[in-house]
Every structure is written in C-alpha cells, then in structure tokens.
PDB file of C-alpha atoms in Angstrom:
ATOM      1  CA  UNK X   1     -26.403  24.191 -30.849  1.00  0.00           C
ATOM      2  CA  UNK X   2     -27.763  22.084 -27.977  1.00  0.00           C
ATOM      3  CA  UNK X   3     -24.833  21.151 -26.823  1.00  0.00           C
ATOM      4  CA  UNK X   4     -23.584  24.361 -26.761  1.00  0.00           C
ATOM      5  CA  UNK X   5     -26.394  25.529 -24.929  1.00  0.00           C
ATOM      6  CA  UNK X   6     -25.868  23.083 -22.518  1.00  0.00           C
ATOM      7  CA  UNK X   7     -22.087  23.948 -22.305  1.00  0.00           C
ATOM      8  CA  UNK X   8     -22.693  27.506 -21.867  1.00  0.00           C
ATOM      9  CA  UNK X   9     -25.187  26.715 -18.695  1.00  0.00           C
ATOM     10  CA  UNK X  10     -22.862  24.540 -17.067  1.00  0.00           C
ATOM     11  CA  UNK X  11     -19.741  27.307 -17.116  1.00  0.00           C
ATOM     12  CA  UNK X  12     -21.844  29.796 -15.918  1.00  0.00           C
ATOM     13  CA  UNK X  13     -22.624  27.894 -13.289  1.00  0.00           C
ATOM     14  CA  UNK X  14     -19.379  27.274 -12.528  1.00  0.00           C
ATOM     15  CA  UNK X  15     -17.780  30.606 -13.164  1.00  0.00           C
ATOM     16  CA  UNK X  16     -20.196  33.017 -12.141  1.00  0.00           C
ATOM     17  CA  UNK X  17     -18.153  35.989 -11.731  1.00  0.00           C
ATOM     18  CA  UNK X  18     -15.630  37.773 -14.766  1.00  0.00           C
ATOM     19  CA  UNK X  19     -12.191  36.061 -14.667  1.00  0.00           C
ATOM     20  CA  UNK X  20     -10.742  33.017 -14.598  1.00  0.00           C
ATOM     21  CA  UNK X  21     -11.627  29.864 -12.508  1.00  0.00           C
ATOM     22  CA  UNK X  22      -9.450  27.040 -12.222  1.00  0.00           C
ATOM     23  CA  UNK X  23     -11.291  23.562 -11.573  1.00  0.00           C
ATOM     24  CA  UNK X  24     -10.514  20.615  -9.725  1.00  0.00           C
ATOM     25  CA  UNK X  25     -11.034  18.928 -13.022  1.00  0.00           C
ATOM     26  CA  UNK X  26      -7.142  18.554 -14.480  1.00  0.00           C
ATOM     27  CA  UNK X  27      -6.337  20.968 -17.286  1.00  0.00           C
ATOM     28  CA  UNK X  28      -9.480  22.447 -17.463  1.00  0.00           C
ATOM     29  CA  UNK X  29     -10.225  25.902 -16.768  1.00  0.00           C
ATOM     30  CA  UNK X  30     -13.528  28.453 -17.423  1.00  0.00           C
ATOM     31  CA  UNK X  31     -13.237  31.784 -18.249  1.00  0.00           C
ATOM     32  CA  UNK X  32     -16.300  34.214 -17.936  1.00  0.00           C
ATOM     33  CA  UNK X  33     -16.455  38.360 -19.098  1.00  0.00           C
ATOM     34  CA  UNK X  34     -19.547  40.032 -18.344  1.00  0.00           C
ATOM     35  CA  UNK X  35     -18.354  43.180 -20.797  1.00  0.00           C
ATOM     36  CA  UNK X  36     -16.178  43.475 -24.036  1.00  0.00           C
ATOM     37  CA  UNK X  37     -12.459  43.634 -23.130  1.00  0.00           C
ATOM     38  CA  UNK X  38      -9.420  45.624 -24.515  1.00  0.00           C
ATOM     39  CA  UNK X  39      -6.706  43.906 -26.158  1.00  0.00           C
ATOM     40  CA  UNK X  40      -4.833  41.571 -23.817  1.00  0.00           C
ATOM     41  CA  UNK X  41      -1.497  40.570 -24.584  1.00  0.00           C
ATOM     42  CA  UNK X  42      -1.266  36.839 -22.670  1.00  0.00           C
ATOM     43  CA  UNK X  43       0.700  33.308 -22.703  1.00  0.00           C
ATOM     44  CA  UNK X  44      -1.831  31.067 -24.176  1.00  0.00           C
ATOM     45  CA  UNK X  45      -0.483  27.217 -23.632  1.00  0.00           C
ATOM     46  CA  UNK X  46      -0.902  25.125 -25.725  1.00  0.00           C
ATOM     47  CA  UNK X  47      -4.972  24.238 -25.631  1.00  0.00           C
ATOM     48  CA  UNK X  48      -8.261  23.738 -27.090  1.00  0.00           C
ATOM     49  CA  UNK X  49     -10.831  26.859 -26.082  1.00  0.00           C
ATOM     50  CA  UNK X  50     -14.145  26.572 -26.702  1.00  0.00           C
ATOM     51  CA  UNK X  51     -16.265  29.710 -26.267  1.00  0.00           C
ATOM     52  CA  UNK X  52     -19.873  28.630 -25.478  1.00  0.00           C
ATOM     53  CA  UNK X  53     -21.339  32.396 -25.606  1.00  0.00           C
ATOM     54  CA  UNK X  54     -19.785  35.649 -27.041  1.00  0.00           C
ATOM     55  CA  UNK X  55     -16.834  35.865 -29.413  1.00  0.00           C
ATOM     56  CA  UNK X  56     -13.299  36.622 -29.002  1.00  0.00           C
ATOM     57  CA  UNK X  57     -10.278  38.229 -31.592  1.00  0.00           C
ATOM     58  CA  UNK X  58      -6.600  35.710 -30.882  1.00  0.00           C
ATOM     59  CA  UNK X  59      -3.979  37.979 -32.440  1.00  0.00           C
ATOM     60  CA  UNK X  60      -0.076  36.390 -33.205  1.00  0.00           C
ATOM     61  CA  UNK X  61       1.479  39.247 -34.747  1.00  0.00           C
ATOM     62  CA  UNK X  62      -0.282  40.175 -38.024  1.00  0.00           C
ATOM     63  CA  UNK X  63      -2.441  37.017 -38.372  1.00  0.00           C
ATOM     64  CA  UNK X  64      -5.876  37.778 -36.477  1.00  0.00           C
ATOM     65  CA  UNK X  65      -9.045  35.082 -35.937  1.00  0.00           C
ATOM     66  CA  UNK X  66     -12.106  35.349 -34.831  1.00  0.00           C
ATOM     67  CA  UNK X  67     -14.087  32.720 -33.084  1.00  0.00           C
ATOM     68  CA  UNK X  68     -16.984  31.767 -31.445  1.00  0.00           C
ATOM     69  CA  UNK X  69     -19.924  29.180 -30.096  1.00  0.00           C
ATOM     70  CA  UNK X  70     -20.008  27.835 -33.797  1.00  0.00           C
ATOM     71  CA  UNK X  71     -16.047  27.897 -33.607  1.00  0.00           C
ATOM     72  CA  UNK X  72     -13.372  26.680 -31.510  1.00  0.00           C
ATOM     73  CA  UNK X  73      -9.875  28.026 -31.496  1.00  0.00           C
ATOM     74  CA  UNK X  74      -6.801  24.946 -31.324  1.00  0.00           C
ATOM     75  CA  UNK X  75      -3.154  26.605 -30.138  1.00  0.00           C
ATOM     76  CA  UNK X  76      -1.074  23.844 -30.638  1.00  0.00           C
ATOM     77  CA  UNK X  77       1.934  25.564 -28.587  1.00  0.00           C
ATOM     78  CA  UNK X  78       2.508  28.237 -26.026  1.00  0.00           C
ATOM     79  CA  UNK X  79       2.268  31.581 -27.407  1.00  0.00           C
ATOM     80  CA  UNK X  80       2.417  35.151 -26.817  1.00  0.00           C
ATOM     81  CA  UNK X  81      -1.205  36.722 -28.296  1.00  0.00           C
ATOM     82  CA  UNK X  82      -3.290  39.130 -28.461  1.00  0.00           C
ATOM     83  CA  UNK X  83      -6.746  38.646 -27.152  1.00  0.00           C
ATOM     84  CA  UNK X  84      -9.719  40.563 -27.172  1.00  0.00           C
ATOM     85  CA  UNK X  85     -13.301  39.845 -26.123  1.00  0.00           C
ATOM     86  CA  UNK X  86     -15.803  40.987 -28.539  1.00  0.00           C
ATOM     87  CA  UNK X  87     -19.160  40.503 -27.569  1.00  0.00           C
ATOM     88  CA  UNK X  88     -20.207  39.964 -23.733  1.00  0.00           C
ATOM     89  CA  UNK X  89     -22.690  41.808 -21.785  1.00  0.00           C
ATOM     90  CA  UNK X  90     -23.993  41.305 -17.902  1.00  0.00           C
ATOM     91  CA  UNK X  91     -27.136  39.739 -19.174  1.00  0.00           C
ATOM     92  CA  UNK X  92     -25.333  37.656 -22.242  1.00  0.00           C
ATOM     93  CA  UNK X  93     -21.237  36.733 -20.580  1.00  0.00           C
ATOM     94  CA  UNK X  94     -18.977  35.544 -22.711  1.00  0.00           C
ATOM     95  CA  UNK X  95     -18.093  32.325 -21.485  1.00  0.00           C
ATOM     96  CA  UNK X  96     -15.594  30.093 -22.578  1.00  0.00           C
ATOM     97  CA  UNK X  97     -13.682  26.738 -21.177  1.00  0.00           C
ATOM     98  CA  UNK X  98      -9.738  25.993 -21.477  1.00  0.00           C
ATOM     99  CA  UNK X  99      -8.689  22.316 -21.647  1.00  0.00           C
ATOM    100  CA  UNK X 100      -4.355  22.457 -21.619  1.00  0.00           C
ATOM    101  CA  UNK X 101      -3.353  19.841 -24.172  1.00  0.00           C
ATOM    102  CA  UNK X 102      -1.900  16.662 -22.312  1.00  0.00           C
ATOM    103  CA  UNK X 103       1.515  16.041 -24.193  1.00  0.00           C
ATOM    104  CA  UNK X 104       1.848  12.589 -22.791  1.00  0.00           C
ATOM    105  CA  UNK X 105      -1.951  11.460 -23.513  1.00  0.00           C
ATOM    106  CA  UNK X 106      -1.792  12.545 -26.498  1.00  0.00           C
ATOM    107  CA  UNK X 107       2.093  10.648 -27.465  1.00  0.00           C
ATOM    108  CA  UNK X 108       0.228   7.730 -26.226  1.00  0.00           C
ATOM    109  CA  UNK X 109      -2.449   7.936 -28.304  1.00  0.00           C
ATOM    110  CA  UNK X 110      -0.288   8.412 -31.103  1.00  0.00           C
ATOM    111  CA  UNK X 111       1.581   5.269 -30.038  1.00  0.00           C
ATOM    112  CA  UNK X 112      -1.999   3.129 -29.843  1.00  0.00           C
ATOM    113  CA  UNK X 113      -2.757   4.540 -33.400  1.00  0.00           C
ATOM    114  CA  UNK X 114       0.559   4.134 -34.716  1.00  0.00           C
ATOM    115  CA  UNK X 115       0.606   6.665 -37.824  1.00  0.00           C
ATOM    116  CA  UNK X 116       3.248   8.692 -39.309  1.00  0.00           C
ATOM    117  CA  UNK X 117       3.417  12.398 -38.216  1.00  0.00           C
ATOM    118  CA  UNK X 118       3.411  14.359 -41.531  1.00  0.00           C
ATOM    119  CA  UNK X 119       6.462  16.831 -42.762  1.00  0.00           C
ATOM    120  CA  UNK X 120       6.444  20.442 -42.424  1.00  0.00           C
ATOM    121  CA  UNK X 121       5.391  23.160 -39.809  1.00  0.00           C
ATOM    122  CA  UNK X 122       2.018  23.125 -39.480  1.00  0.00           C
ATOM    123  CA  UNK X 123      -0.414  26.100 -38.099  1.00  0.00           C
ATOM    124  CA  UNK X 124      -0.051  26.812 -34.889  1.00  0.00           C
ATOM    125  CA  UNK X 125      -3.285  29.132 -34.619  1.00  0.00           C
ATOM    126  CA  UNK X 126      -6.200  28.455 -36.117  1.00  0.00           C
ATOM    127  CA  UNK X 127     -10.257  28.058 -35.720  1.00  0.00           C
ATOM    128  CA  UNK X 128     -12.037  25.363 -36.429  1.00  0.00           C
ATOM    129  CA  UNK X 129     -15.679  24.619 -37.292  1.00  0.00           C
ATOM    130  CA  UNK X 130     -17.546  23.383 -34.245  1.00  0.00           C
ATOM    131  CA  UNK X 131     -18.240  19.373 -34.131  1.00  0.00           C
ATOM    132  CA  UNK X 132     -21.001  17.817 -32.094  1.00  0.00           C
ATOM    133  CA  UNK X 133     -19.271  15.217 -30.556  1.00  0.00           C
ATOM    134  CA  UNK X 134     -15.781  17.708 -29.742  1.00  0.00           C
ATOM    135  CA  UNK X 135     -18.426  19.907 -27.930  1.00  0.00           C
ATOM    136  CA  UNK X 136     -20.431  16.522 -26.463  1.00  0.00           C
ATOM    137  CA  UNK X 137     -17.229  15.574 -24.865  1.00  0.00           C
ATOM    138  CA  UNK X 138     -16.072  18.838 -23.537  1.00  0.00           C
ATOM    139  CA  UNK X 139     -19.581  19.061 -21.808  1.00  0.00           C
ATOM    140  CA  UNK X 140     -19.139  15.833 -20.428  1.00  0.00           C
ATOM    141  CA  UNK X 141     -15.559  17.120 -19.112  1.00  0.00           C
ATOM    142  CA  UNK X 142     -17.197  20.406 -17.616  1.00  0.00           C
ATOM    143  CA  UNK X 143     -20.087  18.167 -16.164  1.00  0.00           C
ATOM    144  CA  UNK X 144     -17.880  16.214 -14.043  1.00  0.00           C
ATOM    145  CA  UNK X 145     -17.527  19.129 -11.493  1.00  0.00           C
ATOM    146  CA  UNK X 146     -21.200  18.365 -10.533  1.00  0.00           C
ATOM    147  CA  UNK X 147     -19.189  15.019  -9.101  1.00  0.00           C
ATOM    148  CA  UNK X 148     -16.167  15.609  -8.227  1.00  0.00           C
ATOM    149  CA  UNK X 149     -15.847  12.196  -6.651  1.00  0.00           C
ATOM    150  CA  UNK X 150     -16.183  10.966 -10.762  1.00  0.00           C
ATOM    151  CA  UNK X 151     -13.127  12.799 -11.649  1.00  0.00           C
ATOM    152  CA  UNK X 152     -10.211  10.889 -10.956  1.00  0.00           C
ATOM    153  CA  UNK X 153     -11.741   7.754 -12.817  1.00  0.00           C
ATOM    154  CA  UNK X 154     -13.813   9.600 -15.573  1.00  0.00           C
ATOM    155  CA  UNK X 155     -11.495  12.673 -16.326  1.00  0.00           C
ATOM    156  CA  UNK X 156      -8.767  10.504 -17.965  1.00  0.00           C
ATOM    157  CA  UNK X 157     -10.888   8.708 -20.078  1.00  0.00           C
ATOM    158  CA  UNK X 158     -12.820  11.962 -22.204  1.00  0.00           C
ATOM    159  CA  UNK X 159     -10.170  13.594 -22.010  1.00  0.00           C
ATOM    160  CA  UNK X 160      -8.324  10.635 -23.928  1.00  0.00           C
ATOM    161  CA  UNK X 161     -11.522  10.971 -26.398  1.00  0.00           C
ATOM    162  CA  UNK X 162     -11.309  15.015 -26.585  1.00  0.00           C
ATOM    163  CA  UNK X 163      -7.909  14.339 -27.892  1.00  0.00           C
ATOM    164  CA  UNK X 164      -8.808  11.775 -30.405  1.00  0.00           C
ATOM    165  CA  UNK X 165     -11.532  13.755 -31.928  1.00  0.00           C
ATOM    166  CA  UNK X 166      -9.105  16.085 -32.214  1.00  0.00           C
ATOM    167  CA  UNK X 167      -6.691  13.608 -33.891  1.00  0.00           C
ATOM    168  CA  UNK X 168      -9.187  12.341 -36.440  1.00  0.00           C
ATOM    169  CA  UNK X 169     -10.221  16.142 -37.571  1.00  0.00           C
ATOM    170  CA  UNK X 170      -8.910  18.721 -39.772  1.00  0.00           C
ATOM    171  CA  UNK X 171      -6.416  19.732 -37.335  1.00  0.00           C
ATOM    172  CA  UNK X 172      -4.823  16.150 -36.630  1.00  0.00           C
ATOM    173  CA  UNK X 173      -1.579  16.618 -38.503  1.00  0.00           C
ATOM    174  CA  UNK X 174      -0.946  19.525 -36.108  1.00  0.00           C
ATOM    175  CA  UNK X 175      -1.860  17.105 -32.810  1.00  0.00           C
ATOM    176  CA  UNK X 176       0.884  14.394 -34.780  1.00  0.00           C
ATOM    177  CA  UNK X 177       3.728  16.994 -34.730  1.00  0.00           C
ATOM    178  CA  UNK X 178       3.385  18.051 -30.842  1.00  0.00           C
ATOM    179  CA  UNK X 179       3.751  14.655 -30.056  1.00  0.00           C
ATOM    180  CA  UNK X 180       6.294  13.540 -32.469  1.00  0.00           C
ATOM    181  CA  UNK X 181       9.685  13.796 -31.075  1.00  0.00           C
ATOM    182  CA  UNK X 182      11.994  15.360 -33.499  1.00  0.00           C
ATOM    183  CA  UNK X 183       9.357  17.238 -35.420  1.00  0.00           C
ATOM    184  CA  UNK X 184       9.722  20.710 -35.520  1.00  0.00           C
ATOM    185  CA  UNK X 185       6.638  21.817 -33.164  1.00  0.00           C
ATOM    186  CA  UNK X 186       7.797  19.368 -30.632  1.00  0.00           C
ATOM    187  CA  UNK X 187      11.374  20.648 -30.517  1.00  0.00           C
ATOM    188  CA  UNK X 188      10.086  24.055 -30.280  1.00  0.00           C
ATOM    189  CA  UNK X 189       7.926  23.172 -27.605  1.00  0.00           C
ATOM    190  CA  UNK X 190      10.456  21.935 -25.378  1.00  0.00           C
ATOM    191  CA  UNK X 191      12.775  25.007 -25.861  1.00  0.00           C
ATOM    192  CA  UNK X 192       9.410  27.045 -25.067  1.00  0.00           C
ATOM    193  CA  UNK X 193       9.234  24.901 -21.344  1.00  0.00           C
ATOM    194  CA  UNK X 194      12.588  25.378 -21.128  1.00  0.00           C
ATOM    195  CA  UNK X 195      12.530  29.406 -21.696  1.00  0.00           C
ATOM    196  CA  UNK X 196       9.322  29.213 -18.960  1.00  0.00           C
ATOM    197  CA  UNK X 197      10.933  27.374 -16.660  1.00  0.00           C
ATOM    198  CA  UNK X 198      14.093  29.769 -15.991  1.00  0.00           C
ATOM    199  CA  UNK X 199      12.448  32.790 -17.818  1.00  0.00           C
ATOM    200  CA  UNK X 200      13.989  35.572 -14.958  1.00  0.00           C
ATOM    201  CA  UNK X 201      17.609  33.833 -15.752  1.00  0.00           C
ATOM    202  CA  UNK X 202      19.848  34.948 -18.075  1.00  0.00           C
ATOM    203  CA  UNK X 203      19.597  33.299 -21.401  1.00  0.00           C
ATOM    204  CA  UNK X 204      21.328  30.579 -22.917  1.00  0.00           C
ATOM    205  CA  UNK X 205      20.721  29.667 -26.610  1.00  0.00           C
ATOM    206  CA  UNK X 206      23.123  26.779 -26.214  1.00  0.00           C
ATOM    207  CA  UNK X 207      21.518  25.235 -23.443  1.00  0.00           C
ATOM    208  CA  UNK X 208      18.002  25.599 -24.688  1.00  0.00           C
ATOM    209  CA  UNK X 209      18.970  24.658 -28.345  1.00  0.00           C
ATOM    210  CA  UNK X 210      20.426  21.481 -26.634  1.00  0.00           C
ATOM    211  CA  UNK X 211      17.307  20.877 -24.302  1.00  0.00           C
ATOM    212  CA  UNK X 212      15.245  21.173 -27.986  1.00  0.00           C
ATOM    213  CA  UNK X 213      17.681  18.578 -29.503  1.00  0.00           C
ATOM    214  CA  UNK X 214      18.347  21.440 -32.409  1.00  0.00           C
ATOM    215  CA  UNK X 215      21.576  23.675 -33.319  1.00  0.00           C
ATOM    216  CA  UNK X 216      21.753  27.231 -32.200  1.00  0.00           C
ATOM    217  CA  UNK X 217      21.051  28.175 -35.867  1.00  0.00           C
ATOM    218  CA  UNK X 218      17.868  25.655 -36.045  1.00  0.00           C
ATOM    219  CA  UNK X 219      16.313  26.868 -32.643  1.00  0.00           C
ATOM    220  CA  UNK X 220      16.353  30.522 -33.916  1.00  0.00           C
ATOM    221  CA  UNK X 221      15.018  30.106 -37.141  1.00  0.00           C
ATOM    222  CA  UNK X 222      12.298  27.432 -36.416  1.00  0.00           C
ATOM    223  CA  UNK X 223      11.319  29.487 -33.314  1.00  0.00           C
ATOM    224  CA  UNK X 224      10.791  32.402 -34.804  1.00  0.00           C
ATOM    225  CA  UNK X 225       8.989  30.635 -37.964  1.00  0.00           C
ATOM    226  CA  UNK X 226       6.695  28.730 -35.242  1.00  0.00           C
ATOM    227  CA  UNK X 227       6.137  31.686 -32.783  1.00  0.00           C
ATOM    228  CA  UNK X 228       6.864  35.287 -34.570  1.00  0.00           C
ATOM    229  CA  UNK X 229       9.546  35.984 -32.023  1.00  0.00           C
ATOM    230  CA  UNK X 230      13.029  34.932 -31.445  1.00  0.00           C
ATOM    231  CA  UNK X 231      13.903  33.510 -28.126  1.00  0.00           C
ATOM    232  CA  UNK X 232      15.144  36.641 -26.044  1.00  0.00           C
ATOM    233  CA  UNK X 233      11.961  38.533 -27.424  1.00  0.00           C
ATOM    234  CA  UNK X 234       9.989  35.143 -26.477  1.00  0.00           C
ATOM    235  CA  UNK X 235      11.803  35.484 -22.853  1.00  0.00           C
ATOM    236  CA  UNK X 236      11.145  39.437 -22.503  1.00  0.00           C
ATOM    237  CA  UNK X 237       7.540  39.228 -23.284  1.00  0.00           C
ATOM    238  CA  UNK X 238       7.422  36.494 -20.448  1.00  0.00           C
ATOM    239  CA  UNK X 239       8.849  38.259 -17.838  1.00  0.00           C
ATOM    240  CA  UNK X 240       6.591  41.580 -18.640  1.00  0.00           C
ATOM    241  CA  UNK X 241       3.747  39.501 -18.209  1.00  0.00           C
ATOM    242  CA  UNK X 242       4.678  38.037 -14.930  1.00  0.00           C
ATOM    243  CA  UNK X 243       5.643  41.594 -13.833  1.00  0.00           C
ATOM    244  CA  UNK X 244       2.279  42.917 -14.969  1.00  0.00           C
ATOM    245  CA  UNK X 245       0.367  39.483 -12.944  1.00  0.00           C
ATOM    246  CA  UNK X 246       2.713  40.394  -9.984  1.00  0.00           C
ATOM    247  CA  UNK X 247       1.457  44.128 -10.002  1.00  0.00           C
ATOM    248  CA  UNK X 248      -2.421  43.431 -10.695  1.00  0.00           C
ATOM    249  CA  UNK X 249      -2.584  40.255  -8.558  1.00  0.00           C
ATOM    250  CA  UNK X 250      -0.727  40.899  -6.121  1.00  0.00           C
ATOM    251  CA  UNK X 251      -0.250  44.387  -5.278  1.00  0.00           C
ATOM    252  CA  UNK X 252       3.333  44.173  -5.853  1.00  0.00           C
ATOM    253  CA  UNK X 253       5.167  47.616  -6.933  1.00  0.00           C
ATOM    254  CA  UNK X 254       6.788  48.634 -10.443  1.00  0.00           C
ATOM    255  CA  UNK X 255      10.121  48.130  -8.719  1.00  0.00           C
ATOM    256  CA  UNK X 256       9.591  44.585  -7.251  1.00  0.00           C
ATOM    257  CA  UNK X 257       7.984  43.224 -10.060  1.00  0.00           C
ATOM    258  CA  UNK X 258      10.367  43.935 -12.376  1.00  0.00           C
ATOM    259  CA  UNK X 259      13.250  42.654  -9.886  1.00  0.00           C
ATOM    260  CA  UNK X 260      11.349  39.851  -9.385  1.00  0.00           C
ATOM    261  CA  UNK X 261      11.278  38.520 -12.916  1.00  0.00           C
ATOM    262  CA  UNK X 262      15.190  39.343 -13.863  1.00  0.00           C
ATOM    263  CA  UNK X 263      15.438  43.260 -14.577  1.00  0.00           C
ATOM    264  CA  UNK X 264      17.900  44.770 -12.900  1.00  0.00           C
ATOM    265  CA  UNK X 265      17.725  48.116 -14.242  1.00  0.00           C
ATOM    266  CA  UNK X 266      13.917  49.894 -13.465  1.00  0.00           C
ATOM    267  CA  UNK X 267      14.323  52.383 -16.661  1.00  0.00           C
ATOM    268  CA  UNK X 268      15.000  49.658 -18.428  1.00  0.00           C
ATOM    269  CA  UNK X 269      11.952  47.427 -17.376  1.00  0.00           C
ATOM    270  CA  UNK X 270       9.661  50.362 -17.523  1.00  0.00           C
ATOM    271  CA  UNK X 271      10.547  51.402 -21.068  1.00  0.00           C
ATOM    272  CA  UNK X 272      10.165  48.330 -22.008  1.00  0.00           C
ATOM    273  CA  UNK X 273       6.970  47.770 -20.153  1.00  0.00           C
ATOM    274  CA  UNK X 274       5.365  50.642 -21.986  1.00  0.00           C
ATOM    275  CA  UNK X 275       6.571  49.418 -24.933  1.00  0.00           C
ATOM    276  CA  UNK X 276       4.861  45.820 -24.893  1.00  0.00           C
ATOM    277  CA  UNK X 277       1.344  46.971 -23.004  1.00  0.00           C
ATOM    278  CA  UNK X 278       1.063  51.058 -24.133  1.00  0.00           C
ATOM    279  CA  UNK X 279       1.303  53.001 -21.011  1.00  0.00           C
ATOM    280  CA  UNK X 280       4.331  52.840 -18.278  1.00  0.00           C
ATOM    281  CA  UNK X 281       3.600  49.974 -15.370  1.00  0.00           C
ATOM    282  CA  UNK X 282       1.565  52.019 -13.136  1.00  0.00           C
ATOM    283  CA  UNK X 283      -0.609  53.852 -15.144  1.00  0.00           C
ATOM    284  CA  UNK X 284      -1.458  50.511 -17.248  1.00  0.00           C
ATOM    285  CA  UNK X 285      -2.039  48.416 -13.870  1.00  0.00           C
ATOM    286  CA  UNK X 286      -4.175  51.492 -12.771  1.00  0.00           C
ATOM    287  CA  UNK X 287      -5.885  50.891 -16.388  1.00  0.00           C
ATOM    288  CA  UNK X 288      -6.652  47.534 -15.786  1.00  0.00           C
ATOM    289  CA  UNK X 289      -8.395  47.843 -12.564  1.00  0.00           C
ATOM    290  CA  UNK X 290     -10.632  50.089 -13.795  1.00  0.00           C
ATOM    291  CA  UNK X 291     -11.784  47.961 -17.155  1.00  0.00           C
ATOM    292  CA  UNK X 292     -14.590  45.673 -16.825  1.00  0.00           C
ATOM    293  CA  UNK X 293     -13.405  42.226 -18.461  1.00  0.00           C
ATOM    294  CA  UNK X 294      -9.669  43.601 -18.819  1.00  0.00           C
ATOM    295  CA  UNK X 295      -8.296  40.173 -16.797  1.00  0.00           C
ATOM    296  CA  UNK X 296      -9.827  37.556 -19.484  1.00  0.00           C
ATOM    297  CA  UNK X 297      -7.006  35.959 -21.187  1.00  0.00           C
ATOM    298  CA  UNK X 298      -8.612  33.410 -23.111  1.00  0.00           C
TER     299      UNK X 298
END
C-alpha cells in the first residue's frame, strides 16, 4: 500500500482541483472528485485506471464492477459506460490516473515477444487485483511531471514496461487480441476509430465493416458481442455525449449542440437526449453544474 500511498500524493499534487487534468506526460491523465458523483454515462478509451484513493462503480449495460486502491480497472477498447464515484470527500478525494493504451507499443511488444494471440473474445471490462510493480511503474510515470525535461526520454521506456506487466498478468490474453490484427477485438477496434472519427456523418456499415476488414454481418454481430450496442446505437450515444461536452464546456445551446454533432431535427435530438442522460438537454446541463463531482468520467 506504499506505493499507493505514494501514488495518491503525487496526483493530488498534480490535480488539485475536481475534474480532469491532462498532463504533458503522453497518454496519461489524473482525475480528482472531492464528493461522490451521480452516474455518468462517458467514452472510456481503451486504458488502464488506477484509482489511488476512493472507489468507483464502471457500468456496460448489465455487468457492473467495482474498484479501488487495492484494484485497478483494464478497458481493453473504447466503450460507452456508466461511471459512478463512490466514495470521495473534500478531506479524502478520490483520485485516480488514466494511462490510454498505446496500440503500436504494445504490437511491438508483441512482435519482440513473439507469442500467439489466443482464440475467442475476451473481456473487455474487468478489475484486477493490484500488483506492486503495475502500481511502481505507474508512479514512476506520474513522477515524471516533477521533470518534465525527463519525459521525452523516460516516458517511452515505463510506459513500454506498464504494458508488459500488463502482458505477463492475468489480463495478457486480452492485451494479445488488441494488438493482433485479425482478432476480433482488434477489428472491432478499428471500426470503433472509424465510427469516432466521422461520428456526426451519416453512417456507413459498408465502409466501416471494410475499414474493420469484416463483412457487414461480422461487424454487427461481433460489435455488439464486444460492446452491448450495435453500431448506429454506438454512433448515437457518441454524438449525445459530444452534444452534452459542447453544452457543459462550452456554453453552447441545445440547438447548436445537437447541429453540431449531425442532428438535424431538435425534437429528435432532445428526445433522444432525455432518453440516454434522464432529463431533456437543458435541465440535465443545468443538473450538472450544480453536482459536486458530476464531470469525473473515469
């Protein structure tokens, strides 16, 4: 628990206000809630999260987990869930650090190690036990920011071991399939970056089932198996939470927002709006503001 301690001094130190705070540190980002937070529904990338202090419910449609600073949650592609921070106070934050999974590390890692990814779909959710030296490394990572002239030569190289650790646990036929071209996870990963990259465009299941390297028929069911949504839900969900960032971060109104991310009918994006978060676009955005800890998506 040391190291945990140590971790959990170092984000706070780092993030000392609620929200998010991206680093200069590549991939990595800290996350800090000084109260308990509703349900957030939130694209999660694919990442390791590693909560140092408090505890946090991940929701993908009826499979819940729970984890915390003995715990560490692995997402091994980008996801719509639901998350909720359980235990966080003013005096005791729950504080947490991100660190995005690095595809092309990790396919050359693969390549150094040469083993066979394993058959099957693997879980795409799921908490781990906490290991000393996973938690030794990601303070290491963290640490950097004290020298930020040290990242550039240093990041690379624990973030190269974060992933190995990773490979060599219980998790490591999950890491094999994201980097295995023509598995499963990694065709459904590319359709995912696909979907995110034009996600206010209509949709093409051709285009993105040929982008995947899969049939039509393949994409859908895989998808759905992998994710618990088919693509156009996949797509929706994405442009409701871009509508919702555009409206809390940025002031923008109901009626922009939703233009801005595809919708060209506003009944149409605000029942659907309510239908996803609860409450029709204002009245959840004025919701929001008034939450404590209601921005922490991870």
């Amino acid at each position: 628990m040391d190291k945990i301690a140590d971790l959990a001094q170092i984000i706070s130190r780092f993030a000392p206000v609620s929200g998010m705070t991206g680093t200069a540190v590549p991939r990595l980002t800290l996350f800090r809630a000084d109260h308990p937070s509703a349900p957030l529904p939130a694209v999660y990338d694919a990442s390791l999260c590693i909560i140092a202090q408090g505890s946090k419910r991940v929701s993908l449609a009826g499979q819940s987990v729970v984890y915390d600073a003995s715990s560490y949650l692995l997402v091994s592609v980008d996801l719509h869930l639901v998350g909720h921070v359980l235990e966080a106070s003013p005096d005791a934050p729950y504080l947490c650090c991100k660190i995005d999974l690095n595809s092309a590390a990790l396919a050359d890692l693969l390549l150094t190690e040469g083993s066979v990814p394993p058959g099957g779909d693997p879980p795409v959710l799921a908490v781990y036990p906490g290991e000393p030296d996973l938690i030794d490394a990601a303070c290491r990572l963290v640490r950097l920011l004290d020298r930020p002239e040290s990242i550039g030569a240093l990041a690379p190289l624990i973030e190269r071991e974060i992933l190995y650790r990773l490979l060599t646990g219980p998790h490591g036929a999950t890491l094999r399939q994201m980097a295995s071209v023509g598995s499963h996870l990694n065709q459904i990963s590319r359709a995912i970056a696909t979907i995110r990259g034009g996600f206010h465009t209509q949709l093409r299941i051709d285009e993105i089932a040929a982008a995947s390297g899969m049939s039509p028929s393949s994409l859908h069911a895989h998808f759905k198996a992998i994710t618990r949504m088919t693509p156009l839900e996949y797509q929706k969900q994405l442009r409701l939470q871009e509508a919702r960032r555009l409206m809390l971060a940025d002031g923008a109104s109901a009626g922009t927002a939703g233009f801005a991310v595809g919708y060209d009918s506003p009944s149409q994006f605000s029942r659907e709006y309510r239908r996803l978060f609860g409450a029709p676009p204002r009245r959840d955005i004025d919701r929001l503001q008034a939450m404590p800890g209601s921005a922490t998506a991870y």
